[in-house]
Coordinates of N, CA, C and O in Angstrom, one line a residue:
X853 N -4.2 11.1 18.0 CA -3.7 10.1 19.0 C -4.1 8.7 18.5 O -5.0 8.6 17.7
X854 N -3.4 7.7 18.8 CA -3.1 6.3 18.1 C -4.3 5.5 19.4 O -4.1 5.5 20.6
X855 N -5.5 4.7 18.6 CA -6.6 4.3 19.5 C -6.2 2.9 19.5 O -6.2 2.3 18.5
X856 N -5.8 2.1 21.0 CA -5.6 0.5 20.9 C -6.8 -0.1 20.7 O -7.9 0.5 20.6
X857 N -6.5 -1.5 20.7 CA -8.0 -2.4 20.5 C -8.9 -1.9 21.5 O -10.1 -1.6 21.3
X858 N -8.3 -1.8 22.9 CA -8.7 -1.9 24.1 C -10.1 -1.3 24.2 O -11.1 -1.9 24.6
X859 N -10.0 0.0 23.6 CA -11.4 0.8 23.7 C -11.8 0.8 22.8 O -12.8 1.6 22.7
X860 N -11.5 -0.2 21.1 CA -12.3 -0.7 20.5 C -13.8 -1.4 20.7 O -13.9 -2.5 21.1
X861 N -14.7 -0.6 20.4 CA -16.0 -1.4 20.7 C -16.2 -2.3 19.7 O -16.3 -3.5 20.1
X862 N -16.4 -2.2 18.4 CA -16.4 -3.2 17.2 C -15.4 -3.6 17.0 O -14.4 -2.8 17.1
X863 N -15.3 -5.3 16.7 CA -13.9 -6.3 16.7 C -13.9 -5.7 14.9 O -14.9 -5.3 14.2
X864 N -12.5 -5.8 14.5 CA -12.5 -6.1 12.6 C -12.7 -7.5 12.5 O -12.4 -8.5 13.1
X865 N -13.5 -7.3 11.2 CA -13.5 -9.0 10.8 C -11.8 -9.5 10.4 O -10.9 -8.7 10.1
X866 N -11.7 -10.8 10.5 CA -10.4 -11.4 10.0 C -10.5 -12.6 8.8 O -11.2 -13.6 8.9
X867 N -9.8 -12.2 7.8 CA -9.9 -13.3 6.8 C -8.7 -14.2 6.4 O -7.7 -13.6 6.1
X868 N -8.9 -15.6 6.4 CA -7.8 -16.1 6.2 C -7.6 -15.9 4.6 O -8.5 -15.5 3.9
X869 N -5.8 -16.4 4.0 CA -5.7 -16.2 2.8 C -4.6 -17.0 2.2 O -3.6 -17.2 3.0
X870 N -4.5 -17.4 1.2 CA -4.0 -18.6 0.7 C -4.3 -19.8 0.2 O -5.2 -19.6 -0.6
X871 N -4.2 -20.8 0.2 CA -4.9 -22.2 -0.7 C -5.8 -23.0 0.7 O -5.6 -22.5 1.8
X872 N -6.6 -24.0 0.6 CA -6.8 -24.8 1.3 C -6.8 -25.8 1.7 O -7.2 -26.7 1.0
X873 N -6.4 -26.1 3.0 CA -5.3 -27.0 3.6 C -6.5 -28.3 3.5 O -7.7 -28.4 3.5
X874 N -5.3 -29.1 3.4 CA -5.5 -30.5 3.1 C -6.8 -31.3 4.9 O -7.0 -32.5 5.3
X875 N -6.9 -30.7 5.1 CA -8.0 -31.1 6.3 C -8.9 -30.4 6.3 O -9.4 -30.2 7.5
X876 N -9.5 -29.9 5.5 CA -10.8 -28.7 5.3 C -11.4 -29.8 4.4 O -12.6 -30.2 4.7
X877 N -10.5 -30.4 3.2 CA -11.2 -31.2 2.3 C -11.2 -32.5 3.0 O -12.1 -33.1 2.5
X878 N -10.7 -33.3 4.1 CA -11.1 -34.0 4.7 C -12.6 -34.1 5.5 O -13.5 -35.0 5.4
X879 N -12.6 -32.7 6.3 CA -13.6 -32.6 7.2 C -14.9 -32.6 5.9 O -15.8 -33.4 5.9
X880 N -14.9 -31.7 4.9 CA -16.3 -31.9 3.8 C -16.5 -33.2 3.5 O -17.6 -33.6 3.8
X881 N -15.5 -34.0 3.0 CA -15.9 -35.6 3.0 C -16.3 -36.2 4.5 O -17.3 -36.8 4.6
X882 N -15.8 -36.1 5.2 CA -16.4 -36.6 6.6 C -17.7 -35.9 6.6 O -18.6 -36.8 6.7
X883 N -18.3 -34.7 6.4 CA -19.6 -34.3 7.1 C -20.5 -34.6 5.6 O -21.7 -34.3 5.8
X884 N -20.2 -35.2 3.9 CA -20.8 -35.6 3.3 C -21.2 -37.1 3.0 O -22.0 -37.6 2.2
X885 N -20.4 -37.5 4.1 CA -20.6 -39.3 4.4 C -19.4 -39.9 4.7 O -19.4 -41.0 5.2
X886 N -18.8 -39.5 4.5 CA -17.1 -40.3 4.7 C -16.7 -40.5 3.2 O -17.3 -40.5 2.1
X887 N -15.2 -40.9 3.6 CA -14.6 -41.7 2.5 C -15.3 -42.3 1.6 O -15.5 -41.7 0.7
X888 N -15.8 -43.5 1.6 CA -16.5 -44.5 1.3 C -17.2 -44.3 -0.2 O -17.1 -44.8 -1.3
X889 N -18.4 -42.9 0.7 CA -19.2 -42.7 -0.2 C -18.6 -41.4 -1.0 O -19.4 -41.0 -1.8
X890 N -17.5 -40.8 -1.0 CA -16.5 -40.3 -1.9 C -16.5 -41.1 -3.1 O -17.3 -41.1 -4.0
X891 N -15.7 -41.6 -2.9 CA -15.0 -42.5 -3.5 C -15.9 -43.5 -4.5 O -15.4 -43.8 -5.6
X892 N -17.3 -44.0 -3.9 CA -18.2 -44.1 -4.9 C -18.8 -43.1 -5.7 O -19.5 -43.5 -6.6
X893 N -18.6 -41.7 -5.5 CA -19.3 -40.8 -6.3 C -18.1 -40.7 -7.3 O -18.5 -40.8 -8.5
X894 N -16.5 -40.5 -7.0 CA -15.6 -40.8 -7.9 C -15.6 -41.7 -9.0 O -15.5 -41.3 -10.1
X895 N -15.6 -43.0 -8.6 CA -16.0 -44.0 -9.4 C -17.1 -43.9 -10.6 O -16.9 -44.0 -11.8
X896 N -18.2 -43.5 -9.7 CA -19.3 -42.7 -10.5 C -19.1 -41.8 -12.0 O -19.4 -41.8 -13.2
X897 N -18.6 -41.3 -11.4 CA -17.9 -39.9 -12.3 C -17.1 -40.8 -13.5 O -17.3 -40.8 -14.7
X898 N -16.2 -41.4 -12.9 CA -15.0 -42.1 -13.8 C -16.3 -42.9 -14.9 O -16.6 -42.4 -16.0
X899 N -16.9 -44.0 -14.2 CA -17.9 -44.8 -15.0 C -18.6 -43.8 -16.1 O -18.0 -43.8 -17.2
X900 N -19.8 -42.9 -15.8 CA -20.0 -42.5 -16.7 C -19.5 -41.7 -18.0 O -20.0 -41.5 -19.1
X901 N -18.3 -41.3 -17.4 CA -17.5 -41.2 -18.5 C -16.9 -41.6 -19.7 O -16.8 -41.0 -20.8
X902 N -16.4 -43.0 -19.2 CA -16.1 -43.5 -19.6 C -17.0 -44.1 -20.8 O -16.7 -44.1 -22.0
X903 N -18.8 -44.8 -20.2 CA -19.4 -45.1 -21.0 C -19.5 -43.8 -22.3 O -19.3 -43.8 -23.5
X904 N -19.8 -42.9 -21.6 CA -19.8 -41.9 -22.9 C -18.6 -42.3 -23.4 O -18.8 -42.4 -24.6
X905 N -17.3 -42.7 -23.2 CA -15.9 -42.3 -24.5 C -16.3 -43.8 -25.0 O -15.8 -44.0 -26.1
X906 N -17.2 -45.0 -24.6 CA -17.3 -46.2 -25.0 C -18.2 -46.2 -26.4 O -18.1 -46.8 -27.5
X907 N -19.2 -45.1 -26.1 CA -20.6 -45.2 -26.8 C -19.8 -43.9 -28.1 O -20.2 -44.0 -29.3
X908 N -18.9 -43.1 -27.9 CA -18.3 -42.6 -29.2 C -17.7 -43.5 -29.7 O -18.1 -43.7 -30.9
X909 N -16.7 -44.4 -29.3 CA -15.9 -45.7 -29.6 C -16.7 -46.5 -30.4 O -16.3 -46.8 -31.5
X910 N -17.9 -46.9 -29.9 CA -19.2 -47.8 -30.7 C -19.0 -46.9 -32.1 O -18.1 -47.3 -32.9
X911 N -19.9 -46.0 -32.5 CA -19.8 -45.1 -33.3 C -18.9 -45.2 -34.2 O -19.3 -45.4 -35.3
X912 N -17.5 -45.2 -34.2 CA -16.8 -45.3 -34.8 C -16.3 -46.6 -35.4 O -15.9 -46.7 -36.5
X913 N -16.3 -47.5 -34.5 CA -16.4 -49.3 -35.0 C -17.5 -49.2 -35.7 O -17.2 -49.5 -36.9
X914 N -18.9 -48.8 -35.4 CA -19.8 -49.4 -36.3 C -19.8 -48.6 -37.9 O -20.3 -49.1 -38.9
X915 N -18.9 -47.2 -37.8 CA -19.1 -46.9 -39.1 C -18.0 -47.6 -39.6 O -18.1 -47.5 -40.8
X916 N -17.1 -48.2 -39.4 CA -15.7 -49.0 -40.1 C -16.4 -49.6 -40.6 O -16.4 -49.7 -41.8
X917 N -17.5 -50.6 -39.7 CA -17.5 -52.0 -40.3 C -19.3 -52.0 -40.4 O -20.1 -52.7 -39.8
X918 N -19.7 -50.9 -41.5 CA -21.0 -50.9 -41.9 C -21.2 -51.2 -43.7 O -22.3 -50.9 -44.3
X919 N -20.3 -51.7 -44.2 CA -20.0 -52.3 -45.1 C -20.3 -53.8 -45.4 O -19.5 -54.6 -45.0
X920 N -21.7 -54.2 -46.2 CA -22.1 -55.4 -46.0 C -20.6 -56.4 -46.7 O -20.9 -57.6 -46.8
X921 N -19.6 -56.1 -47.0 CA -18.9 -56.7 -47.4 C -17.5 -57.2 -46.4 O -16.6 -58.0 -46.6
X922 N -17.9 -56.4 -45.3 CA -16.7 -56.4 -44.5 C -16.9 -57.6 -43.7 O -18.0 -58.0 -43.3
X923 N -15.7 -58.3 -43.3 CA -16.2 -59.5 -42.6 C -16.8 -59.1 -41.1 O -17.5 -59.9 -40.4
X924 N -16.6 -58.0 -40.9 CA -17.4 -57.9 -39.3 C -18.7 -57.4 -39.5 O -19.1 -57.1 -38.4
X925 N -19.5 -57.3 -40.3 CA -20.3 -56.4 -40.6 C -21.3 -56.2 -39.6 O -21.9 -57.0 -38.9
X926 N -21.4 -54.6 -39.5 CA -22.5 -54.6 -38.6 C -23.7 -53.7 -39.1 O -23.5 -52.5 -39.4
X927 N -25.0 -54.4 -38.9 CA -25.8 -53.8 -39.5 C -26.3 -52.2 -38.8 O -25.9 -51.8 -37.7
X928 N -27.3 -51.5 -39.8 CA -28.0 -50.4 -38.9 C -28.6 -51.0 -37.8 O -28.2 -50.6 -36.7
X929 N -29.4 -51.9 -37.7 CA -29.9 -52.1 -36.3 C -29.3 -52.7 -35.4 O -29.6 -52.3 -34.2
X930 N -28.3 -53.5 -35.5 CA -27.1 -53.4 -34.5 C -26.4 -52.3 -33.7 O -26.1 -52.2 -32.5
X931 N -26.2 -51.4 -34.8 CA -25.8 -50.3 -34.1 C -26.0 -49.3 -33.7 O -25.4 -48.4 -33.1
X932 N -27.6 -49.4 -34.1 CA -28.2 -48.3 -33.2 C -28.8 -49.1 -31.7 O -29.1 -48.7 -30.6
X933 N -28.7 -50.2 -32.2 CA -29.0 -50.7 -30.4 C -28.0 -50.9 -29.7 O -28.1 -51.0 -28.5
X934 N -26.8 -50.9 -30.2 CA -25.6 -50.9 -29.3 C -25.1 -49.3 -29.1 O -24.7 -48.9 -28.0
X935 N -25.3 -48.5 -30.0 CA -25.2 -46.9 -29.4 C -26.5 -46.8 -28.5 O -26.2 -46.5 -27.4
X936 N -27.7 -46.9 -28.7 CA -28.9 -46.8 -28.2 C -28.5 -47.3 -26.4 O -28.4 -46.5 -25.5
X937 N -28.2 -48.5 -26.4 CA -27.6 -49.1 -24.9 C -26.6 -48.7 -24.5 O -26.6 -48.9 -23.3
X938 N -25.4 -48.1 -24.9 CA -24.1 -47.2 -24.5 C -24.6 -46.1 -24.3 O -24.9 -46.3 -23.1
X939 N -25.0 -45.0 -24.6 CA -25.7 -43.9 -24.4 C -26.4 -44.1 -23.4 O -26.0 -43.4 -22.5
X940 N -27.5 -44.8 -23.1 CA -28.4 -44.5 -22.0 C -27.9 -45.3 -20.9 O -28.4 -45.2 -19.8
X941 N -26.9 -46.2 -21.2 CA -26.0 -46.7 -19.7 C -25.3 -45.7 -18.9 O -25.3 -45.6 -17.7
X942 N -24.5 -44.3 -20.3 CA -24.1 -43.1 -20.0 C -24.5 -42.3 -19.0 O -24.0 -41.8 -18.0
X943 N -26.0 -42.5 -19.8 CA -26.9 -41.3 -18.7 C -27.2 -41.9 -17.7 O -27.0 -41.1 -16.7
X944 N -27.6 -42.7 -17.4 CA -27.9 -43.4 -16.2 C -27.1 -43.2 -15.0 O -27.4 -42.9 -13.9
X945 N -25.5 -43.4 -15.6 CA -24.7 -43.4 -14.8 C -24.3 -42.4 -14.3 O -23.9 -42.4 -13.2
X946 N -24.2 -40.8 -15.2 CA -24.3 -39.9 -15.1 C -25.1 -39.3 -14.1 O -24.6 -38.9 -13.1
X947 N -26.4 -39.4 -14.4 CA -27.7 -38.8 -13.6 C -27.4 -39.3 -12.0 O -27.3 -38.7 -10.9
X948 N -27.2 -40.7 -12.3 CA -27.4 -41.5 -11.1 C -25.8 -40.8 -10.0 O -25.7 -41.0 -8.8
X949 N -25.0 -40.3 -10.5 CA -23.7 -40.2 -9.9 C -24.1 -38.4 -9.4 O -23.9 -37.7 -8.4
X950 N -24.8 -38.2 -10.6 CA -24.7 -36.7 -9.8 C -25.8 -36.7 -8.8 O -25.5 -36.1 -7.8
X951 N -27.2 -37.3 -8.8 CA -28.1 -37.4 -7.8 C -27.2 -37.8 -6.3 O -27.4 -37.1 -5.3
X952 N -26.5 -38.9 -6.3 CA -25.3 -39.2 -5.4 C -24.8 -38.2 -4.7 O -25.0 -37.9 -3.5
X953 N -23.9 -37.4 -5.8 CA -23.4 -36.4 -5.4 C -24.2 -35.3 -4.6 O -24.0 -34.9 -3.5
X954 N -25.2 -34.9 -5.7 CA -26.1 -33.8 -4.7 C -26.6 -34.0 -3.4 O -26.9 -33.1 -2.6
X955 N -26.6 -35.5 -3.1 CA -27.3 -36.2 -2.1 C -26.0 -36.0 -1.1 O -26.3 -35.6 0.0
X956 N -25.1 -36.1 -1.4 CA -24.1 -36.2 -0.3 C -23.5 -34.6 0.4 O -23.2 -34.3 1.5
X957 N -23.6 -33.6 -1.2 CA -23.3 -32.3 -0.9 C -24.9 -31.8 0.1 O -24.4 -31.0 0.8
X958 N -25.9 -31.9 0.4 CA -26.6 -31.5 0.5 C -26.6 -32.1 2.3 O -27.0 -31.5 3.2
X959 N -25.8 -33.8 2.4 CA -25.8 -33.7 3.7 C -24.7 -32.9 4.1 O -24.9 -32.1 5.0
X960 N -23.6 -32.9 3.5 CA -22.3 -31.9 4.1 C -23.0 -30.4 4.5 O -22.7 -29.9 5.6
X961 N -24.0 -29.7 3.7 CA -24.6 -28.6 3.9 C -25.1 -28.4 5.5 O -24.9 -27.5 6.4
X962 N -25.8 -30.0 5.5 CA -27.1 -29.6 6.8 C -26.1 -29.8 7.7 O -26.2 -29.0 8.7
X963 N -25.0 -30.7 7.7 CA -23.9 -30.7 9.1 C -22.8 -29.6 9.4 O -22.1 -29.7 10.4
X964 N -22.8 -28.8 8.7 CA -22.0 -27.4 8.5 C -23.0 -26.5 9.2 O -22.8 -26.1 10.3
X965 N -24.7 -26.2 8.3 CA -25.0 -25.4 8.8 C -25.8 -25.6 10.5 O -26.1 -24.7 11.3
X966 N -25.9 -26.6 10.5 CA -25.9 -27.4 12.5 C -24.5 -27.0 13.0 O -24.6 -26.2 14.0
X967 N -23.4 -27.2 12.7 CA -22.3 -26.5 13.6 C -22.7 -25.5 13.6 O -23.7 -25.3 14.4
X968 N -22.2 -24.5 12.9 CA -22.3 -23.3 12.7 C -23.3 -22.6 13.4 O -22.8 -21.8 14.2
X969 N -24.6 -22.8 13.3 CA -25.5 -22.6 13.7 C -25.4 -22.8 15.7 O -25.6 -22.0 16.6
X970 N -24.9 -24.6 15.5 CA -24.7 -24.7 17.6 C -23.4 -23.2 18.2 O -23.3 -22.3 19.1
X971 N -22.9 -23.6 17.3 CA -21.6 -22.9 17.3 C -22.2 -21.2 18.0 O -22.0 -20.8 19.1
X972 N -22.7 -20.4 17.1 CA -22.9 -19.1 17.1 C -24.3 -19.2 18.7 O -24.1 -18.4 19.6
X973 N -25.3 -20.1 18.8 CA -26.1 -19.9 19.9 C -24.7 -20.2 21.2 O -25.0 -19.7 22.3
X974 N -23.9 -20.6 21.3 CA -22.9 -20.8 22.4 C -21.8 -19.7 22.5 O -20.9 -19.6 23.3
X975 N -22.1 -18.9 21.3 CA -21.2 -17.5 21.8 C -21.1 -17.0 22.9 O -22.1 -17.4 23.5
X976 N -20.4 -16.1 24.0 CA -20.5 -15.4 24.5 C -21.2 -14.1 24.0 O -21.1 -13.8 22.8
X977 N -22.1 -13.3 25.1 CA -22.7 -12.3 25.0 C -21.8 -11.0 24.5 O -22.2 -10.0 24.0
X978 N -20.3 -11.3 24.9 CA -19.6 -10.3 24.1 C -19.2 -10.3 23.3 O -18.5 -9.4 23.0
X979 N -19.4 -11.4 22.4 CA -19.3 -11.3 20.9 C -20.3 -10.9 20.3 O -20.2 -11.1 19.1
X980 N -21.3 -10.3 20.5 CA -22.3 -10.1 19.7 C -22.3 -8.3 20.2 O -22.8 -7.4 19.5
X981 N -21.8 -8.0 21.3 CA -21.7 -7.0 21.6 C -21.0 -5.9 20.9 O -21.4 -4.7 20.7
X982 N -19.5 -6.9 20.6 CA -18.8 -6.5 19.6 C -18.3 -6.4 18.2 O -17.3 -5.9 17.8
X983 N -19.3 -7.2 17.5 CA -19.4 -7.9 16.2 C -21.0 -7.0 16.3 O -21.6 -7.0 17.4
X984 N -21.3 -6.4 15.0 CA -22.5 -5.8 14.0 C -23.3 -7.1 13.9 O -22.7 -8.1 13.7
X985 N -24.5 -7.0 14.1 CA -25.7 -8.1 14.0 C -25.6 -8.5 12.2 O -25.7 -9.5 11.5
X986 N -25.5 -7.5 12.1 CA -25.7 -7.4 9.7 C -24.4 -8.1 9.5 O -24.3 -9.0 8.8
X987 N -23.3 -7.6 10.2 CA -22.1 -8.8 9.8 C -22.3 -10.3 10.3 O -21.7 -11.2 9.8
X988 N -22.7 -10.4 10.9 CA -23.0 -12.0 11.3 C -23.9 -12.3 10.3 O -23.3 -13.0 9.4
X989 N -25.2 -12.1 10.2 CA -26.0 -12.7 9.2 C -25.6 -12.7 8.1 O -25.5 -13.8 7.5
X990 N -25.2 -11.4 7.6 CA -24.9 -11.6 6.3 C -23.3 -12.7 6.0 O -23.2 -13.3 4.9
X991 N -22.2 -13.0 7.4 CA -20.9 -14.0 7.2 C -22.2 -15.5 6.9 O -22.3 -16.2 5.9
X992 N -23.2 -15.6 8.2 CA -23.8 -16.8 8.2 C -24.0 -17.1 6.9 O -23.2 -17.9 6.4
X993 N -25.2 -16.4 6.0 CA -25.8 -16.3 4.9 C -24.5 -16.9 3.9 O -24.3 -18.1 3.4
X994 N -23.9 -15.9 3.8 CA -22.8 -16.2 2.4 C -22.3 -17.7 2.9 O -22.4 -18.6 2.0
X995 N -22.0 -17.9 3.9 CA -21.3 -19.1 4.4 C -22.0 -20.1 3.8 O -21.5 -20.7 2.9
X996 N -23.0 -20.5 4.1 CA -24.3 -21.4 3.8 C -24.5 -21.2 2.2 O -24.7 -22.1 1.5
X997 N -24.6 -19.9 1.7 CA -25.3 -20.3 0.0 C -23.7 -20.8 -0.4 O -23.4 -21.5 -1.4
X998 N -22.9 -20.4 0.4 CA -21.0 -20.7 -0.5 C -21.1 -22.5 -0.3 O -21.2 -23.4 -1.1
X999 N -21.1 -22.5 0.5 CA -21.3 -24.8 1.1 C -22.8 -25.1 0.2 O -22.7 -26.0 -0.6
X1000 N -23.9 -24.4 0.3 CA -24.8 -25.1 -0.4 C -25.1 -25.2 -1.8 O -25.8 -26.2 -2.2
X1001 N -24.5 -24.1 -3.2 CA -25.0 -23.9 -3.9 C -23.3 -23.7 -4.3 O -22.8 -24.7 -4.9
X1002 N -22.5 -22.8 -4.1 CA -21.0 -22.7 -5.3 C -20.2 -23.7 -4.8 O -19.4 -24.0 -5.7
X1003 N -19.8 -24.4 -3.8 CA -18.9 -25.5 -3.5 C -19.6 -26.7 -4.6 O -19.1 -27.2 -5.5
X1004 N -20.8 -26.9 -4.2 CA -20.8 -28.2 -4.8 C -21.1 -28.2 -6.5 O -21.2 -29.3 -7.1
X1005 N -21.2 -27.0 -7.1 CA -21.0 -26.9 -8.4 C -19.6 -27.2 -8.7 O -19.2 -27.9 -9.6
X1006 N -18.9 -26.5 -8.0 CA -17.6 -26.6 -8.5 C -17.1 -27.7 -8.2 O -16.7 -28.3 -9.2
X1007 N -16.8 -28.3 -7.0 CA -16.7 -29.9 -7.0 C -17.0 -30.4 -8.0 O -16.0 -30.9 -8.7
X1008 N -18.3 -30.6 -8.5 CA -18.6 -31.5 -9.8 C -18.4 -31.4 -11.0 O -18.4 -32.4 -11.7
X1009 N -18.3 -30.1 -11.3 CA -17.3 -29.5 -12.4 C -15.8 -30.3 -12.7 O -15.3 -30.7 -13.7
X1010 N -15.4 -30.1 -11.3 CA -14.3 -29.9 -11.4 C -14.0 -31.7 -11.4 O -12.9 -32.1 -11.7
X1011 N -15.1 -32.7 -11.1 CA -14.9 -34.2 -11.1 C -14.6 -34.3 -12.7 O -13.6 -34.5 -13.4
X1012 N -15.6 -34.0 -13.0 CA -16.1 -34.2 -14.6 C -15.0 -33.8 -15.8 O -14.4 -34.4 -16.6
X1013 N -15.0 -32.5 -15.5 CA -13.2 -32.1 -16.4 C -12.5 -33.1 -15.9 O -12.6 -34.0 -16.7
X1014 N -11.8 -33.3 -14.8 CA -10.7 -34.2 -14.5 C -11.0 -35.7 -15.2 O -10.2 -36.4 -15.9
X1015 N -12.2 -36.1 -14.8 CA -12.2 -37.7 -15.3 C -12.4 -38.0 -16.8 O -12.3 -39.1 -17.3
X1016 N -12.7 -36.5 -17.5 CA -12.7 -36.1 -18.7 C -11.6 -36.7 -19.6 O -11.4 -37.7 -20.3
X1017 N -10.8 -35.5 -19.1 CA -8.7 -35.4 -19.5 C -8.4 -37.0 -18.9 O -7.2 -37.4 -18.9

């Protein structure tokens, strides 16, 4: 015989599927600081990249013109203090962009895991009735290490290739 939901005691979980909509990545920038501070982490990203493609660029000017004969000439100690200062502008900017970043993924974390968290003590008592205690913790769980630890790797990955190319 065919059993409806009705006298279902346990709900199925439901999963959505497909790409993600253009206000999911809104709301992460809102609960990581807003726009603003996006857009400076962007920047960020762009900058130190850029100094790195500057400080290869150095490198390559200074070996053209490391010929005491050439009219630009630039000496070894020129150029190692000018790669020396492009390089560590690099990292600076680098470091300093991803500390940013971490800083910002880490607030989006704590404001997801505060919903989430108000969210589930405001259930009704028949949701828990009908939802497995081990499927909750364990959706909670994955939910929180996926926002705290694989979203924001891949975000930054994914800054870094792009401002790369």
């Amino acid at each position: 015989s065919k059993k409806g939901d009705a006298g279902q005691l346990v709900q199925k979980e439901e999963a959505q599927v497909g790409s993600v909509a253009a206000d999911v990545y809104s709301t992460y920038i809102q609960a990581a600081g807003g726009w603003c501070l996006a857009i400076t982490v962007l920047v960020g990203v762009l900058v130190g990249q850029g100094l790195q493609a500057v400080a290869g660029g150095w490198i390559s000017y200074w070996s053209d013109h490391s010929k005491p004969d050439n009219p630009h000439y630039i000496s070894s100690q020129v150029g190692l203090i000018g790669y020396s200062t492009l390089s560590l502008a690099a990292f600076l900017g680098i470091f300093l962009t991803s500390a940013l970043f971490r800083l910002t993924a880490l607030k989006a974390a704590r404001t997801f895991h505060r919903k989430l968290l108000g969210t589930m003590l405001r259930l009704p008592m028949a949701f828990f009735d009908t939802t497995p205690l081990g499927r909750v913790l364990n959706r909670f769980s994955k939910d929180i290490y996926t926002i705290d630890e694989v979203l924001q790797n891949i975000l930054y990955s994914y800054l870094q290739v792009v401002s790369a190319v």
